Short mmCIF file of C-alpha atoms in Angstrom, two decimals:
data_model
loop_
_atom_site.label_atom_id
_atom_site.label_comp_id
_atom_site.label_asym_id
_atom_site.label_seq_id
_atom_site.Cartn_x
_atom_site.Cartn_y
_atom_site.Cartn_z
CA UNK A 185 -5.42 26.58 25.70
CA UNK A 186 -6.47 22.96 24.24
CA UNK A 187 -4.50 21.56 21.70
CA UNK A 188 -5.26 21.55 18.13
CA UNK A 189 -6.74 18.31 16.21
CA UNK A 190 -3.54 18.33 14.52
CA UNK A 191 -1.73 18.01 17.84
CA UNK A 192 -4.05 15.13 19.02
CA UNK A 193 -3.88 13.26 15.88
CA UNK A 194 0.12 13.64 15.57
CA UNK A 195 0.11 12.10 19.34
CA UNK A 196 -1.23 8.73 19.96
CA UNK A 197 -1.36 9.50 23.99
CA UNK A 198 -3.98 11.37 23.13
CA UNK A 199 -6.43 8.65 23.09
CA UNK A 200 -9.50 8.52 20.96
CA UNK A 201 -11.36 8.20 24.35
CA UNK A 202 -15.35 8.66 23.88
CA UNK A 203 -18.23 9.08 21.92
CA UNK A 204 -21.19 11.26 21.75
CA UNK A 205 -23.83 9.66 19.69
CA UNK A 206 -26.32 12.01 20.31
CA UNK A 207 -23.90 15.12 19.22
CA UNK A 208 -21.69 13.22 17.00
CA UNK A 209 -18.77 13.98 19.15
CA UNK A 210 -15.62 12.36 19.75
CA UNK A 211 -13.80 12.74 23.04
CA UNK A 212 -9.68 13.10 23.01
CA UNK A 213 -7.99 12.20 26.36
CA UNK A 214 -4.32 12.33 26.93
CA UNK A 215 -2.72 9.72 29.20
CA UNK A 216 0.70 8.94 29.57
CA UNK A 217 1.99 5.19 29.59
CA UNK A 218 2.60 5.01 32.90
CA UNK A 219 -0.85 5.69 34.04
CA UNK A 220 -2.05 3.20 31.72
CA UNK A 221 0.13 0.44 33.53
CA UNK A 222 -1.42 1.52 36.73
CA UNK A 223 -5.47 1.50 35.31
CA UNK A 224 -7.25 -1.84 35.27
CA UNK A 225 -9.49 -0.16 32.34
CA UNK A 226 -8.88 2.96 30.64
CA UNK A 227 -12.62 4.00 30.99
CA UNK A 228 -12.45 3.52 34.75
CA UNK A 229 -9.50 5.75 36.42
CA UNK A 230 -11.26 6.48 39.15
CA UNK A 231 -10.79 9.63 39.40
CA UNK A 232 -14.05 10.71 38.38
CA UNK A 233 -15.35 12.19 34.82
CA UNK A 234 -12.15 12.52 33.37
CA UNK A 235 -11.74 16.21 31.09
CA UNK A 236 -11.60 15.43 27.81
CA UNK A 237 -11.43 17.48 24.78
CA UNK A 238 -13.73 16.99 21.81
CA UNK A 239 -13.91 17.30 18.21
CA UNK A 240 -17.35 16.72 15.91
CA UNK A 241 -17.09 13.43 13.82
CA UNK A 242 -17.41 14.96 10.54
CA UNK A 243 -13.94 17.27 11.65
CA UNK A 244 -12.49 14.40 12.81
CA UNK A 245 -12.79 12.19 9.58
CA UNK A 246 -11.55 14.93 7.33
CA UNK A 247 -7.92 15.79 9.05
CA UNK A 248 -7.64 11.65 9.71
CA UNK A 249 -8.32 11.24 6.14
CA UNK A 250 -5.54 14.14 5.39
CA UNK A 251 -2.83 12.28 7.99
CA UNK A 252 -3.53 9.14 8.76
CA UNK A 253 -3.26 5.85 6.36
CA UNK A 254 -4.60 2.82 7.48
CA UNK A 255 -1.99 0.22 10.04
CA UNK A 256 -2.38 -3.13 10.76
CA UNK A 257 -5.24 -3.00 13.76
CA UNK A 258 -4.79 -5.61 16.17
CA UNK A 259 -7.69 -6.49 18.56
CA UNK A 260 -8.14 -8.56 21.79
CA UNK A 261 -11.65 -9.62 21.48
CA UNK A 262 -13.31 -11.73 24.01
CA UNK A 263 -16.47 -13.11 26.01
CA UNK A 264 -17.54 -11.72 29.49
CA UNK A 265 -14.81 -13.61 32.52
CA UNK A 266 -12.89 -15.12 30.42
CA UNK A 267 -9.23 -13.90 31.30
CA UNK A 268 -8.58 -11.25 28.64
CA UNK A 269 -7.43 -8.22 31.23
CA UNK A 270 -5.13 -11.05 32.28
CA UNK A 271 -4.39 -11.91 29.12
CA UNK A 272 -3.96 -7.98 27.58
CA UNK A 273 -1.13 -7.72 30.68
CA UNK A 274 0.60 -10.95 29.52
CA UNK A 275 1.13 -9.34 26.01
CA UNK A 276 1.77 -5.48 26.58
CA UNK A 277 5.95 -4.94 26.19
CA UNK A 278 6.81 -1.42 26.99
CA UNK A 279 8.60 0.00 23.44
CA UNK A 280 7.03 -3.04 21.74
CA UNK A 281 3.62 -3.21 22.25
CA UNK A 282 1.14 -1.28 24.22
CA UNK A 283 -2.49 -2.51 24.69
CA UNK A 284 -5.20 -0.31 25.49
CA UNK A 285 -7.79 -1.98 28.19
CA UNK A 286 -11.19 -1.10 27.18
CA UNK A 287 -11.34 2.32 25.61
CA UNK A 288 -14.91 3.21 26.13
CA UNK A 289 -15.22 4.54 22.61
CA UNK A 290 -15.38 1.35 21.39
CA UNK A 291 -18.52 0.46 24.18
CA UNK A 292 -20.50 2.80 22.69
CA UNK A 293 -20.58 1.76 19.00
CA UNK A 294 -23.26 -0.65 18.29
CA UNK A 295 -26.36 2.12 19.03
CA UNK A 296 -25.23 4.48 16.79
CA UNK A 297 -24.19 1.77 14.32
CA UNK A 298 -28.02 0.86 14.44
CA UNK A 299 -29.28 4.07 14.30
CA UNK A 300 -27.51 5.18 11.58
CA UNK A 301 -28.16 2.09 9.37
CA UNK A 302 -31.58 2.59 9.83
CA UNK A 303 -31.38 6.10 8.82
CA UNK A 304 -29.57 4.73 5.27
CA UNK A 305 -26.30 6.20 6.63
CA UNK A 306 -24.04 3.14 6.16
CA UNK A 307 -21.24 4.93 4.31
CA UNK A 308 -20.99 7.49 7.37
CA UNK A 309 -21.14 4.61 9.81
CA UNK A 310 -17.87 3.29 7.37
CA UNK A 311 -16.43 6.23 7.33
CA UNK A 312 -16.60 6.54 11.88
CA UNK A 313 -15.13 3.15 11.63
CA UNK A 314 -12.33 3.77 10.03
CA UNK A 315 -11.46 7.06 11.54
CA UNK A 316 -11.82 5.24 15.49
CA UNK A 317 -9.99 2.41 13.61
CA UNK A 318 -7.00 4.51 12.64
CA UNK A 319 -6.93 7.08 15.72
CA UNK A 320 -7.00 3.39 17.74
CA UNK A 321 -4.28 1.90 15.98
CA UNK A 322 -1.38 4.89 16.24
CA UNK A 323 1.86 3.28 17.90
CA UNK A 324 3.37 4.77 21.16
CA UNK A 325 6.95 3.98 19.80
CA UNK A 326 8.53 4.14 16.19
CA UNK A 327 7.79 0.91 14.95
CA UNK A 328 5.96 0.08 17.83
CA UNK A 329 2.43 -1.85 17.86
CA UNK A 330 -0.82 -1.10 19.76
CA UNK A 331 -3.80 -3.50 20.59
CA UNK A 332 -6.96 -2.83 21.49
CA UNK A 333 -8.54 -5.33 23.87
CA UNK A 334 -12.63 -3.58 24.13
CA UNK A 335 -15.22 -4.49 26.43
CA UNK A 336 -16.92 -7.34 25.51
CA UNK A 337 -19.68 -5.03 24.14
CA UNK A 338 -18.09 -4.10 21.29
CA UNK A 339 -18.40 -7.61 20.00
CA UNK A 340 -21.45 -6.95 17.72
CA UNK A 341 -19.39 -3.96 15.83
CA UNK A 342 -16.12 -5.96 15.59
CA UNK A 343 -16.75 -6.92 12.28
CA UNK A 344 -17.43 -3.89 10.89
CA UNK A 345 -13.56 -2.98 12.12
CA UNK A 346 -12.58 -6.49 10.70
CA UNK A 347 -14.57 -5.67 7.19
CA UNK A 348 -13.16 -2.17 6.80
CA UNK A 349 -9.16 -2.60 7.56
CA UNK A 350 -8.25 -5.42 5.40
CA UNK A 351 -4.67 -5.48 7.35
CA UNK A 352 -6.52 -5.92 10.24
CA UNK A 353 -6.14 -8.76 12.75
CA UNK A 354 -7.65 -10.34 15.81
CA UNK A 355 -7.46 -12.89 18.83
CA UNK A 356 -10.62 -14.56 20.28
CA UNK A 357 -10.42 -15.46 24.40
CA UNK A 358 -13.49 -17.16 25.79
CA UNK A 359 -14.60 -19.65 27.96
CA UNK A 360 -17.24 -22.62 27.64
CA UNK A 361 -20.58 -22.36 29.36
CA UNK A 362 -19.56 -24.32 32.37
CA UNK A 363 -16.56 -22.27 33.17
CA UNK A 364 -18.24 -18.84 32.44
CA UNK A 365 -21.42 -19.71 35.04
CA UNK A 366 -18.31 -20.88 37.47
CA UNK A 367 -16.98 -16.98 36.74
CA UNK A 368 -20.16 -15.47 37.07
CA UNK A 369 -21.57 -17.31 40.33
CA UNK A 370 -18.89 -14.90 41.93
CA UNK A 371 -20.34 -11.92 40.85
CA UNK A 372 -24.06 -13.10 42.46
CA UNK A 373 -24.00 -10.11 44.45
CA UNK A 374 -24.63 -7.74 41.64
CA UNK A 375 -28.22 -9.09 40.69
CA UNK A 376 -29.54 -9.17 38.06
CA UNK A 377 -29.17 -5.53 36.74
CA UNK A 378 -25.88 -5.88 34.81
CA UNK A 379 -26.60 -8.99 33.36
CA UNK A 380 -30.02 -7.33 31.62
CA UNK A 381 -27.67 -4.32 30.39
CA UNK A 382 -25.09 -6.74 29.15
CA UNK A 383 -27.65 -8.48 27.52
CA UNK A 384 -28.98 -5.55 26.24
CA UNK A 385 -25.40 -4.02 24.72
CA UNK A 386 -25.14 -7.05 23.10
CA UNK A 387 -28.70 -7.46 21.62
CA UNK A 388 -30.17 -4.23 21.79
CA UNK A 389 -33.54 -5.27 19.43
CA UNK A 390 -33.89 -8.72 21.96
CA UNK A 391 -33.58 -11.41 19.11
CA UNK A 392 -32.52 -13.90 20.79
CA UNK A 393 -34.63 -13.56 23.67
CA UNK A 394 -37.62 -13.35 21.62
CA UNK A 395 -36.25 -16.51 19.62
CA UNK A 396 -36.20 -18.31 22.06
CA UNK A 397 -39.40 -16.93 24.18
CA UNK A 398 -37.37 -15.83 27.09
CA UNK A 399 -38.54 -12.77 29.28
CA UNK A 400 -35.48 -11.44 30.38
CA UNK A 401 -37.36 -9.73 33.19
CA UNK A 402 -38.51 -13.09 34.76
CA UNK A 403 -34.79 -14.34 34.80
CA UNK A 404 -33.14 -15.65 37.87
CA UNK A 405 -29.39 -13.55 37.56
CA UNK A 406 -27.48 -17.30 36.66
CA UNK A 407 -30.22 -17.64 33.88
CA UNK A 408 -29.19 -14.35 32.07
CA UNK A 409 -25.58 -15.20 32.30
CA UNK A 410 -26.36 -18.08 30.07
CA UNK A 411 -28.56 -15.86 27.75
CA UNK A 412 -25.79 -13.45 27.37
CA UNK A 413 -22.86 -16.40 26.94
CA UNK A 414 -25.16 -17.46 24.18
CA UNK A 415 -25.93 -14.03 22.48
CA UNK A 416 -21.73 -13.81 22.43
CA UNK A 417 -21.98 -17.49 20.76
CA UNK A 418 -24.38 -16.16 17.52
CA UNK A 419 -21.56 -13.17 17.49
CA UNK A 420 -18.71 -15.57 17.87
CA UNK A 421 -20.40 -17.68 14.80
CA UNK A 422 -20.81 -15.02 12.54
CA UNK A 423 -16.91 -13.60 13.11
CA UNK A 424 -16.04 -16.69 12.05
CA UNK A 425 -16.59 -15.67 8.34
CA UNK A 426 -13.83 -13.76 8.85
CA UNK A 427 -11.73 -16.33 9.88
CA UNK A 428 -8.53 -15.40 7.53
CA UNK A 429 -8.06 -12.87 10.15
CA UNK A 430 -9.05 -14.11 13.45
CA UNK A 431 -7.83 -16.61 15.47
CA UNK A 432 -9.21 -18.19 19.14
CA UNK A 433 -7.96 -19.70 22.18
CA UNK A 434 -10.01 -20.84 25.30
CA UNK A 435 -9.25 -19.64 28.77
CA UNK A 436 -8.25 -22.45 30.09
CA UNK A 437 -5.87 -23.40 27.38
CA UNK A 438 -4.20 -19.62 28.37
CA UNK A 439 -3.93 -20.68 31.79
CA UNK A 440 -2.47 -23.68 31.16
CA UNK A 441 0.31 -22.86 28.70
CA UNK A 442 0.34 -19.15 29.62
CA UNK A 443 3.73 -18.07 28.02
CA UNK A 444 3.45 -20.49 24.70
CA UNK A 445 -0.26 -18.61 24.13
CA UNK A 446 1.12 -15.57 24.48
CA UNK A 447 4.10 -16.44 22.53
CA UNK A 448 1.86 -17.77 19.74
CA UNK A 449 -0.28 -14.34 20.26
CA UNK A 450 2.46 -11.97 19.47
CA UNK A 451 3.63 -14.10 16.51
CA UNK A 452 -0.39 -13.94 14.98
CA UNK A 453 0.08 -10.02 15.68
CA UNK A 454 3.34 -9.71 14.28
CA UNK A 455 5.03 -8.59 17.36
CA UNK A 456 8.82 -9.47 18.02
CA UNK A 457 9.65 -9.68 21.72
CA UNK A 458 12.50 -11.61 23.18
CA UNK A 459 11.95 -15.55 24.43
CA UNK A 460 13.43 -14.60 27.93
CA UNK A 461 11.98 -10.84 28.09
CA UNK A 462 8.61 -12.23 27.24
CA UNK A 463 9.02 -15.33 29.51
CA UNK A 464 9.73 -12.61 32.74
CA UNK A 465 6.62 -10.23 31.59
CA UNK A 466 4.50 -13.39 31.40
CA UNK A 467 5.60 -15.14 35.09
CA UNK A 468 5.45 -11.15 36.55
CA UNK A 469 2.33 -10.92 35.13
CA UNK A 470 0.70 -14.27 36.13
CA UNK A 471 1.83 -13.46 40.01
CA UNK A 472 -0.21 -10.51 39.72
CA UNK A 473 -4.15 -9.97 40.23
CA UNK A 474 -5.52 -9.03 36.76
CA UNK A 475 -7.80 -6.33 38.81
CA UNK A 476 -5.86 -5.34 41.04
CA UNK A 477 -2.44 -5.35 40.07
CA UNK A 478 -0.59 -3.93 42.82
CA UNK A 479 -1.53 -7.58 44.59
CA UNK A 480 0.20 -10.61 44.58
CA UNK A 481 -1.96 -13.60 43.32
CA UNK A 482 -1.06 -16.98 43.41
CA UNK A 483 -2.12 -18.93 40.81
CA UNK A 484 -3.10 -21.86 42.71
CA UNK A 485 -5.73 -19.70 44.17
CA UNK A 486 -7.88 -20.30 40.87
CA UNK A 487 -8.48 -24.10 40.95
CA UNK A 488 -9.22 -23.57 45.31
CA UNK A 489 -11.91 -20.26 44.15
CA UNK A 490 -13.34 -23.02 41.63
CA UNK A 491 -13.68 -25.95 43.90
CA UNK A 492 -15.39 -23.44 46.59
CA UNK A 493 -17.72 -21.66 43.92
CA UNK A 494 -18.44 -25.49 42.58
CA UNK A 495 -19.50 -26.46 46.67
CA UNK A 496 -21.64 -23.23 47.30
CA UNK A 497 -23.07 -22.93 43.44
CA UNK A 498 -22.47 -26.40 41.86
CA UNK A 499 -26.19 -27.41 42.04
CA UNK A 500 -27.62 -23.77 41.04
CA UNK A 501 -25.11 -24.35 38.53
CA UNK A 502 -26.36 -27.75 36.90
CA UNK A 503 -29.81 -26.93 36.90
CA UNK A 504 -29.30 -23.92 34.80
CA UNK A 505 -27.12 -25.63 32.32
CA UNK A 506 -30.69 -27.91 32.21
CA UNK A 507 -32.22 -24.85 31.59
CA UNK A 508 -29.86 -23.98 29.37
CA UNK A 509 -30.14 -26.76 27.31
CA UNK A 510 -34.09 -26.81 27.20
CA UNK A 511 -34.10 -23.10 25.61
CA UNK A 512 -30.79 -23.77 23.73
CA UNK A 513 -29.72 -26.48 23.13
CA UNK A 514 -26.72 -28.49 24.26
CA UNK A 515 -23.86 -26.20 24.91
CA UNK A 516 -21.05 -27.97 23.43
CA UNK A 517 -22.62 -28.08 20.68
CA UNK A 518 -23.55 -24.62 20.34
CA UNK A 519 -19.93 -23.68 21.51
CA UNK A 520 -18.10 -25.99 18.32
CA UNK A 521 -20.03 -24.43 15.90
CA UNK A 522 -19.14 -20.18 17.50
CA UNK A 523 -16.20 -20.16 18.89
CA UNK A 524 -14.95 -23.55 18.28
CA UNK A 525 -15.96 -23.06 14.59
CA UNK A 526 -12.56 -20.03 14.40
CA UNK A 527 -8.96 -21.31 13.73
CA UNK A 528 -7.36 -22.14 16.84
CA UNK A 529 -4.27 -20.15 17.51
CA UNK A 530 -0.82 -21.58 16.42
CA UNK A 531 -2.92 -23.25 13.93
CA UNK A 532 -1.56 -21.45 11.12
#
């Protein structure tokens, strides 16, 4: 016999999992800590179509709105390759502070956010918000804190979660245009098919493509890497009116100083966690493929990966940056007025 809303609400292992837009549906899936630790992403167990048990929206709302009151929300937001898994490791603390990889409710919010805006349904769009926002947020321990750390997807409804929770906070990771291509060059093998439906999650209406009179169809698979770093740039610049509650940090400033980011990370979240305890998650953690954690990774390994990528790519490389800059503009300056343009973290 499945459990009773009140059960799944009462239990935050019970993870607000999934969406049905089309049924106005969420999806409840209960998975112990442990399993977490062991799952890259929480929407990809591999274990196929995980059973889930689901509750319509409008049910939902009303016994959230009975039990829950609104937390502080914490969020890992980030571009696409840009070290957040990594990063999301670094700052989970069993007892202290669990993050959730990539929930794929949160993947699935910016079509129905549309839709329903276009229907003149903005106060029931609030009202999902808040109830995924709340259901999200319940802590695994007494006193404990969760963060959510979505797929890059979710950017264009993050701050609608930022808006509505006025204790909310969250942490930018991202990477200039250089770096991300570097990323991206070794993923080449995929084609061009998840770039388009990156693209596409990100900018479902094509405004920027049509902006800038690209035809995302004609693009070489390097080419729509840079349209979708860019489409994350306009989202990164319009966060930044939010910037009370957000703070940023580039990738490679995380991998250079990765325990005094992460230090300065759970201080913005309001997390206490021992120097030393957080000092031996941190060096565990940066031993450890992201991915793949049950492999060692050396660290080293990143700047000899970059170097080979730069020898096999580099030239593919430059000339899209050229490209880049004909339909765009120069990227640095693009990327100082988006993600530059947030307070850096530590800043205050």
């Amino acid at each position: 016999m499945p459990p009773s809303l009140a059960q799944i609400i009462d239990k935050a292992d019970w993870l607000c999992y999934g969406l049905d837009r089309d049924n106005l549906l969420l999806h409840f899936l209960q998975v112990d800590e442990q399993s977490m630790d062991a799952m890259v992403f929480l929407g990809h167990s591999g274990a196929g179509a995980p059973v889930t048990v689901s509750y319509p929206i409008e049910q939902v709302i009303d016994a959230v709105r009975l039990t829950e009151s609104a937390r502080a929300s914490r969020f890992i937001l980030h571009t696409a390759f840009c070290c957040s898994t990594l990063l999301a490791r670094c700052i989970d603390f069993p007892g202290v502070v669990r993050t959730l990889r990539e929930l794929p409710v949160f993947s699935g919010l910016t079509p129905l956010r549309n839709r329903l805006r276009s229907e003149n349904e903005g106060d029931f769009w609030s009202r999902i918000v808040t109830v995924i926002d709340r259901l999200s947020s319940r802590p695994f321990t007494a006193g404990g804190t969760t963060v959510n750390k979505p797929s890059n997807v979710f950017l264009p409804s993050s701050s609608d979660f930022l808006e509505i929770n006025e204790a909310s906070r969250a942490l930018v990771i991202h990477s200039d245009l250089p770096a991300f291509l570097i990323s991206c060059s070794k993923k080449q093998s995929a084609g061009t098919r998840p770039w388009i439906d990156m693209y596409l999650a990100l900018d479902p209406d094509l405004t920027l493509a049509a902006k800038r009179g690209v035809d995302i169809k004609t693009l070489s698979a390097m080419a729509l890497a840079c349209l979708v770093w860019n489409v994350q740039m306009e989202i990164l610049h319009r966060l930044a009116d939010n910037s009370s509650r957000i703070r940023q940090v580039d990738s490679a400033a995380f991998l250079s100083a990765p325990l005094e980011t992460v230090r300065r990370a759970h201080d913005w979240f309001g997390i206490a966690v021992a120097d030393e305890e957080r000092a031996r998650v941190v060096a565990r953690e940066m031993q450890r493929h992201a991915k793949q954690p049950s492999l060692l990774f050396d660290p080293a390994r990143r700047e000899a990966e970059k170097a080979l990528v730069e020898t096999h790519f580099g030239r593919e490389i430059d000339s899209t940056i050229e490209w880049n800059r004909a339909r765009f503009g120069d990227w640095e300056q693009v990327y100082r007025h988006s993600a530059r343009r947030i307070v850096e973290l530590g800043a205050g």
